[in-house]
CSV table of C-alpha atoms in Angstrom, one decimal:
chain,number,residue,atom,x,y,z
A,13,MET,CA,17.4,8.5,35.6
A,14,ASP,CA,15.1,5.7,34.8
A,15,PHE,CA,11.5,5.8,33.4
A,16,PHE,CA,9.8,5.8,36.8
A,17,GLN,CA,12.0,8.6,38.1
A,18,ALA,CA,11.3,10.6,35.0
A,19,ILE,CA,7.6,10.3,35.5
A,20,VAL,CA,7.9,11.4,39.2
A,21,MET,CA,9.9,14.4,38.0
A,22,GLY,CA,7.2,15.3,35.5
A,23,LEU,CA,4.5,14.9,38.2
A,24,VAL,CA,6.4,17.2,40.6
A,25,GLN,CA,7.0,19.7,37.8
A,26,ALA,CA,3.2,19.8,37.2
A,27,LEU,CA,2.3,20.1,40.9
A,28,THR,CA,4.7,22.9,41.6
A,29,GLU,CA,5.1,25.0,38.4
A,30,TYR,CA,2.0,27.2,39.0
A,31,LEU,CA,2.0,27.3,42.7
A,32,PRO,CA,4.1,30.0,44.5
A,33,VAL,CA,6.5,27.3,45.9
A,34,SER,CA,9.2,27.2,43.2
A,35,SER,CA,9.2,24.2,40.8
A,36,SER,CA,12.9,24.7,40.0
A,37,ALA,CA,13.8,24.3,43.7
A,38,HIS,CA,11.7,21.1,43.9
A,39,ILE,CA,13.3,19.6,40.8
A,40,ARG,CA,16.8,20.6,42.0
A,41,ILE,CA,16.2,19.0,45.5
A,42,LEU,CA,14.4,15.9,44.2
A,43,GLY,CA,17.1,15.3,41.7
A,44,ASP,CA,19.7,15.2,44.4
A,45,LEU,CA,17.6,12.9,46.6
A,46,MET,CA,16.5,10.5,43.8
A,47,ILE,CA,19.5,10.3,41.5
A,48,GLY,CA,22.2,12.1,43.3
A,49,LYS,CA,22.5,15.0,40.9
A,50,ASP,CA,20.7,17.8,39.1
A,51,PRO,CA,18.4,16.3,36.4
A,52,GLY,CA,20.0,18.6,33.9
A,53,ALA,CA,18.9,21.4,31.5
A,54,ALA,CA,17.8,19.1,28.7
A,55,PHE,CA,15.2,17.1,30.7
A,56,THR,CA,14.0,20.1,32.7
A,57,ALA,CA,13.5,22.3,29.7
A,58,ILE,CA,11.4,19.7,27.9
A,59,ILE,CA,9.1,18.9,30.8
A,60,GLN,CA,8.6,22.7,31.4
A,61,ILE,CA,7.2,22.9,27.8
A,62,GLY,CA,4.6,20.4,28.9
A,63,THR,CA,3.4,22.6,31.8
A,64,GLU,CA,3.4,25.8,29.6
A,65,LEU,CA,1.3,24.0,27.0
A,66,ALA,CA,-1.2,23.4,29.7
A,67,VAL,CA,-1.3,27.2,30.5
A,68,ILE,CA,-1.7,28.0,26.8
A,69,LEU,CA,-4.5,25.6,26.5
A,70,TYR,CA,-6.3,26.9,29.5
A,71,TYR,CA,-5.9,30.6,28.5
A,72,ARG,CA,-6.3,30.0,24.8
A,73,ARG,CA,-9.2,32.3,24.4
A,74,ASP,CA,-7.5,35.1,26.3
A,75,ILE,CA,-4.3,34.6,24.3
A,76,ILE,CA,-6.1,34.6,20.9
A,77,ARG,CA,-8.0,37.7,21.9
A,78,ILE,CA,-5.0,39.6,23.1
A,79,LEU,CA,-2.8,38.7,20.1
A,80,GLY,CA,-5.6,39.6,17.7
A,81,ALA,CA,-6.2,43.0,19.4
A,82,TRP,CA,-2.4,43.7,19.6
A,83,PHE,CA,-1.7,43.0,16.0
A,84,GLY,CA,-4.9,44.7,14.9
A,85,SER,CA,-4.1,47.9,16.8
A,86,LEU,CA,-0.5,47.9,15.7
A,87,PHE,CA,-1.5,47.8,12.0
A,88,GLY,CA,-4.1,50.6,12.4
A,89,LYS,CA,-7.4,48.8,13.0
A,90,GLU,CA,-8.1,51.1,16.0
A,91,GLY,CA,-6.7,54.2,14.3
A,92,LYS,CA,-3.7,55.4,12.4
A,93,ASP,CA,-2.2,57.6,15.1
A,94,VAL,CA,0.6,56.4,17.5
A,95,LYS,CA,-1.7,56.3,20.6
A,96,SER,CA,-4.2,54.1,18.8
A,97,ARG,CA,-1.6,51.8,17.5
A,98,LEU,CA,-0.3,51.4,21.1
A,99,GLY,CA,-3.7,50.4,22.3
A,100,ALA,CA,-5.2,53.6,23.7
A,101,HIS,CA,-8.7,52.4,22.8
A,102,ASN,CA,-8.4,48.7,23.4
A,103,PRO,CA,-7.6,47.1,26.9
A,104,ASP,CA,-6.6,43.8,25.2
A,105,THR,CA,-3.9,45.6,23.1
A,106,GLN,CA,-2.7,47.3,26.3
A,107,MET,CA,-2.4,43.9,28.0
A,108,GLY,CA,-0.3,42.7,25.1
A,109,TRP,CA,2.1,45.6,25.7
A,110,TYR,CA,2.1,45.0,29.4
A,111,ILE,CA,3.0,41.4,28.9
A,112,ILE,CA,5.9,42.5,26.7
A,113,ILE,CA,7.1,45.0,29.3
A,114,GLY,CA,6.8,42.4,32.0
A,115,THR,CA,8.9,40.0,30.0
A,116,LEU,CA,11.8,42.3,29.4
A,117,PRO,CA,13.4,42.2,32.9
A,118,ILE,CA,13.7,38.4,32.9
A,119,LEU,CA,14.9,38.3,29.3
A,120,VAL,CA,17.6,40.9,29.9
A,121,MET,CA,18.8,39.6,33.2
A,122,GLY,CA,18.6,36.0,32.0
A,123,LEU,CA,20.9,36.8,29.1
A,124,LEU,CA,23.3,38.9,31.1
A,125,PHE,CA,23.7,36.5,34.0
A,126,LYS,CA,23.2,33.2,32.3
A,127,ASP,CA,26.4,31.5,33.6
A,128,MET,CA,25.8,32.7,37.2
A,129,ILE,CA,22.1,31.5,37.0
A,130,GLU,CA,23.2,28.0,35.9
A,131,THR,CA,26.1,27.7,38.4
A,132,THR,CA,26.5,30.0,41.4
A,133,LEU,CA,22.8,30.7,42.0
A,134,ARG,CA,22.0,27.0,42.1
A,135,ASN,CA,23.7,26.6,45.5
A,136,LEU,CA,21.1,25.1,47.8
A,137,TRP,CA,21.9,27.5,50.6
A,138,ILE,CA,20.7,30.3,48.3
A,139,THR,CA,17.6,28.3,47.5
A,140,VAL,CA,16.9,27.8,51.2
A,141,THR,CA,17.3,31.5,51.9
A,142,VAL,CA,15.0,32.7,49.2
A,143,LEU,CA,12.4,30.0,49.9
A,144,ALA,CA,12.1,31.3,53.4
A,145,VAL,CA,12.4,35.1,52.6
A,146,PHE,CA,9.8,35.0,49.9
A,147,GLY,CA,7.5,32.8,52.0
A,148,VAL,CA,7.5,35.5,54.6
A,149,LEU,CA,7.0,38.3,52.1
A,150,LEU,CA,4.1,36.5,50.4
A,151,TRP,CA,2.5,35.9,53.8
A,152,PHE,CA,3.1,39.6,54.9
A,153,PHE,CA,1.8,41.3,51.7
A,154,ASP,CA,-1.1,38.9,51.2
A,155,SER,CA,-2.4,39.5,54.7
A,156,ARG,CA,-1.8,43.2,54.8
A,157,SER,CA,-2.5,44.5,51.3
A,158,LYS,CA,-6.0,45.4,50.0
A,159,GLN,CA,-7.6,43.5,47.2
A,160,ALA,CA,-8.5,46.5,45.2
A,161,LYS,CA,-6.9,46.4,41.8
A,162,THR,CA,-7.9,44.3,38.8
A,163,MET,CA,-6.1,43.7,35.5
A,164,ASN,CA,-8.1,46.5,33.9
A,165,GLN,CA,-6.4,48.9,36.2
A,166,MET,CA,-2.9,47.9,35.3
A,167,THR,CA,-0.4,50.5,34.1
A,168,TRP,CA,3.0,50.2,32.4
A,169,LYS,CA,4.7,50.8,35.8
A,170,ASP,CA,2.7,48.0,37.4
A,171,ALA,CA,3.6,45.7,34.5
A,172,LEU,CA,7.3,46.5,35.0
A,173,LEU,CA,7.0,45.7,38.7
A,174,PHE,CA,5.3,42.5,37.9
A,175,GLY,CA,8.2,41.8,35.5
A,176,ILE,CA,10.8,42.4,38.2
A,177,GLY,CA,9.0,39.9,40.5
A,178,GLN,CA,9.1,37.4,37.7
A,179,MET,CA,12.8,38.2,37.0
A,180,LEU,CA,13.7,37.3,40.6
A,181,ALA,CA,12.6,33.7,39.8
A,182,LEU,CA,15.9,33.3,37.9
A,183,ILE,CA,17.1,32.5,41.4
A,184,PRO,CA,15.9,28.9,42.2
A,185,GLY,CA,13.6,29.0,45.2
A,186,VAL,CA,11.9,32.4,44.5
A,187,SER,CA,9.2,30.9,42.2
A,188,ARG,CA,8.1,32.5,39.0
A,189,SER,CA,4.5,32.7,40.1
A,190,GLY,CA,5.5,33.4,43.7
A,191,GLY,CA,7.6,36.4,42.8
A,192,THR,CA,4.9,37.8,40.4
A,193,ILE,CA,2.1,37.2,42.8
A,194,THR,CA,4.0,38.7,45.8
A,195,PHE,CA,4.7,41.9,43.8
A,196,GLY,CA,1.1,41.9,42.7
A,197,ARG,CA,-0.4,41.6,46.2
A,198,ALA,CA,2.1,44.3,47.4
A,199,MET,CA,0.6,46.6,44.7
A,200,GLY,CA,-2.9,45.8,45.9
A,201,TYR,CA,-4.1,43.5,43.1
A,202,THR,CA,-6.7,40.9,44.0
A,203,ARG,CA,-5.5,37.4,44.4
A,204,GLU,CA,-7.2,36.3,41.3
A,205,ALA,CA,-5.8,39.1,39.2
A,206,ALA,CA,-2.3,38.5,40.5
A,207,VAL,CA,-2.5,34.8,39.6
A,208,ARG,CA,-3.8,35.6,36.1
A,209,VAL,CA,-1.1,38.1,35.4
A,210,ALA,CA,1.5,35.6,36.7
A,211,PHE,CA,0.3,32.9,34.3
A,212,LEU,CA,-0.1,35.1,31.2
A,213,MET,CA,3.3,36.9,31.8
A,214,ALA,CA,5.1,33.6,32.2
A,215,ILE,CA,4.0,32.2,28.8
A,216,PRO,CA,6.6,34.1,26.6
A,217,ALA,CA,9.4,33.9,29.1
A,218,VAL,CA,9.1,30.2,30.1
A,219,PHE,CA,7.9,28.8,26.8
A,220,GLY,CA,10.4,30.8,24.7
A,221,ALA,CA,13.3,29.8,27.0
A,222,GLY,CA,12.1,26.2,27.1
A,223,ILE,CA,12.0,25.9,23.3
A,224,LEU,CA,15.5,27.4,23.0
A,225,GLU,CA,16.9,25.0,25.7
A,226,ALA,CA,15.1,22.1,24.2
A,227,VAL,CA,16.7,22.7,20.8
A,228,SER,CA,20.1,23.0,22.5
A,229,ALA,CA,19.3,19.8,24.4
A,230,VAL,CA,18.5,17.9,21.1
A,231,LYS,CA,21.9,18.9,19.8
A,232,ASP,CA,23.7,17.8,23.0
A,233,VAL,CA,21.9,14.5,23.1
A,234,SER,CA,22.9,13.8,19.5
A,235,ALA,CA,26.5,14.9,20.2
A,236,CYS,CA,26.6,12.7,23.3
A,237,SER,CA,25.4,9.7,21.3
A,238,ALA,CA,28.3,10.4,19.0
A,239,GLY,CA,30.8,10.2,21.8
A,240,ASP,CA,31.2,13.9,22.8
A,241,ALA,CA,32.1,13.9,26.5
A,242,ALA,CA,31.3,17.6,27.0
A,243,ALA,CA,27.8,17.1,25.5
A,244,CYS,CA,27.2,14.1,27.8
A,245,THR,CA,28.1,16.3,30.8
A,246,ALA,CA,25.7,19.0,29.6
A,247,ILE,CA,22.7,16.8,29.4
A,248,GLY,CA,23.2,15.5,32.9
A,249,ALA,CA,20.9,12.7,33.9
A,250,PHE,CA,18.9,12.7,30.6
A,251,PRO,CA,16.9,9.4,30.6
A,252,GLY,CA,16.3,9.2,26.9
A,253,TRP,CA,13.5,10.4,24.7
A,254,GLY,CA,10.9,7.9,25.7
A,255,PRO,CA,10.9,8.7,29.5
A,256,THR,CA,11.4,12.4,28.8
A,257,ILE,CA,8.4,12.7,26.5
A,258,ALA,CA,6.3,10.6,28.9
A,259,ALA,CA,7.2,13.0,31.7
A,260,ALA,CA,6.3,16.0,29.6
A,261,ILE,CA,2.9,14.5,28.8
A,262,VAL,CA,2.3,13.8,32.6
A,263,ALA,CA,3.3,17.4,33.3
A,264,PHE,CA,0.8,18.7,30.7
A,265,PHE,CA,-2.2,16.7,31.9
A,266,VAL,CA,-1.6,17.0,35.6
A,267,GLY,CA,-0.6,20.7,35.2
A,268,TYR,CA,-3.9,21.5,33.5
A,269,VAL,CA,-5.8,20.1,36.5
A,270,VAL,CA,-3.5,22.0,38.9
A,271,ILE,CA,-4.3,25.3,37.2
A,272,ILE,CA,-8.1,24.7,37.6
A,273,GLY,CA,-7.6,23.8,41.3
A,274,PHE,CA,-5.3,26.6,42.1
A,275,LEU,CA,-7.5,29.3,40.6
A,276,LYS,CA,-10.5,27.9,42.6
A,277,PHE,CA,-8.4,27.8,45.7
A,278,VAL,CA,-7.2,31.5,45.6
A,279,SER,CA,-10.8,32.7,44.9
A,280,THR,CA,-11.7,31.5,48.4
A,281,PHE,CA,-8.5,31.2,50.5
A,282,SER,CA,-5.3,33.3,51.1
A,283,TYR,CA,-1.8,32.4,50.2
A,284,LYS,CA,-0.9,31.7,53.9
A,285,ALA,CA,-0.7,27.9,53.3
A,286,PHE,CA,1.8,28.3,50.5
A,287,ALA,CA,3.9,30.7,52.6
A,288,ILE,CA,4.0,28.2,55.5
A,289,TYR,CA,4.9,25.4,53.1
A,290,ARG,CA,7.8,27.4,51.7
A,291,ILE,CA,9.2,28.2,55.2
A,292,GLY,CA,8.8,24.6,56.3
A,293,LEU,CA,10.5,23.3,53.1
A,294,ALA,CA,13.4,25.7,53.7
A,295,VAL,CA,13.8,24.3,57.2
A,296,VAL,CA,13.8,20.7,56.0
A,297,VAL,CA,16.3,21.4,53.2
A,298,ALA,CA,18.6,23.3,55.6
A,299,LEU,CA,18.6,20.3,58.0
A,300,LEU,CA,19.4,18.0,55.0
A,301,LEU,CA,22.3,20.3,54.1
A,302,ILE,CA,23.6,20.5,57.6
A,303,THR,CA,23.5,16.7,58.1
A,304,GLY,CA,25.2,16.2,54.7
A,305,VAL,CA,22.3,14.3,53.1
A,306,LEU,CA,22.2,17.0,50.4
A,307,PRO,CA,25.2,18.7,48.8
A,308,ALA,CA,25.0,22.5,48.6
A,309,ILE,CA,26.5,22.5,45.1
A,310,ASP,CA,25.9,19.9,42.5
A,311,PRO,CA,29.3,18.2,41.9
A,312,SER,CA,28.6,18.3,38.1
A,313,VAL,CA,28.6,22.1,38.1
A,314,ALA,CA,30.9,22.8,41.0
């Protein structure tokens, strides 16, 4: 991967990370079309940190408020009894617990099925299928469900269902925001509330995983430089630190603008356009697979 290709990857990551269209599917597909292979975990993890930093910057006041309330309640600021420590008197504390509950499914399943997620589930036929299926589901629930519930009405059961929607994004093509938003709209949450939950709930899952994978990537890059063939295979098409950091910076700045635009969009329009895009992309990728332009399985992980 050269410098220009790395920048394009960073741009695509920023444009698709927050939209319900699956950034992992786009990076996977674009990698095959541009460089003939999956861009690799090292590069992908680092540019994802760029987009998550944009989320943290945008929601910094909410994050600081929720963290402050959560720790304050936990240490008895709202009362010394168990219910008070768990946020019975503070909605921000409750939201902190809901984010934790919603993070557990993706954390547990990600650890249990790590090898399958990185190999079998990256088959592009699976990606095509879930792109189309979740496009239809998003369209259906967004058009049929009421916009009645706000974040203040969330319960621990709702948080768990949001988390299951996010967990399904371990399958490339589902989309982290798409899965969370679809489950939210199915439960009757407003479009704005579903998006906000999706963004906040993704922070610990994506940022935490990105940091861990980036640390691993640093080790692999160092080992590859020292002549370790296995480490070189692990980093895939890693273009070097200069292009990778540049791509992460692009992902950060463009991602911040995309967040603002997306939130304004959903305050006025439905998710129909994104659903149609998902279905259309699924059809295009299926045709590319059938004609042999794209391989279903990356040769480097086959």
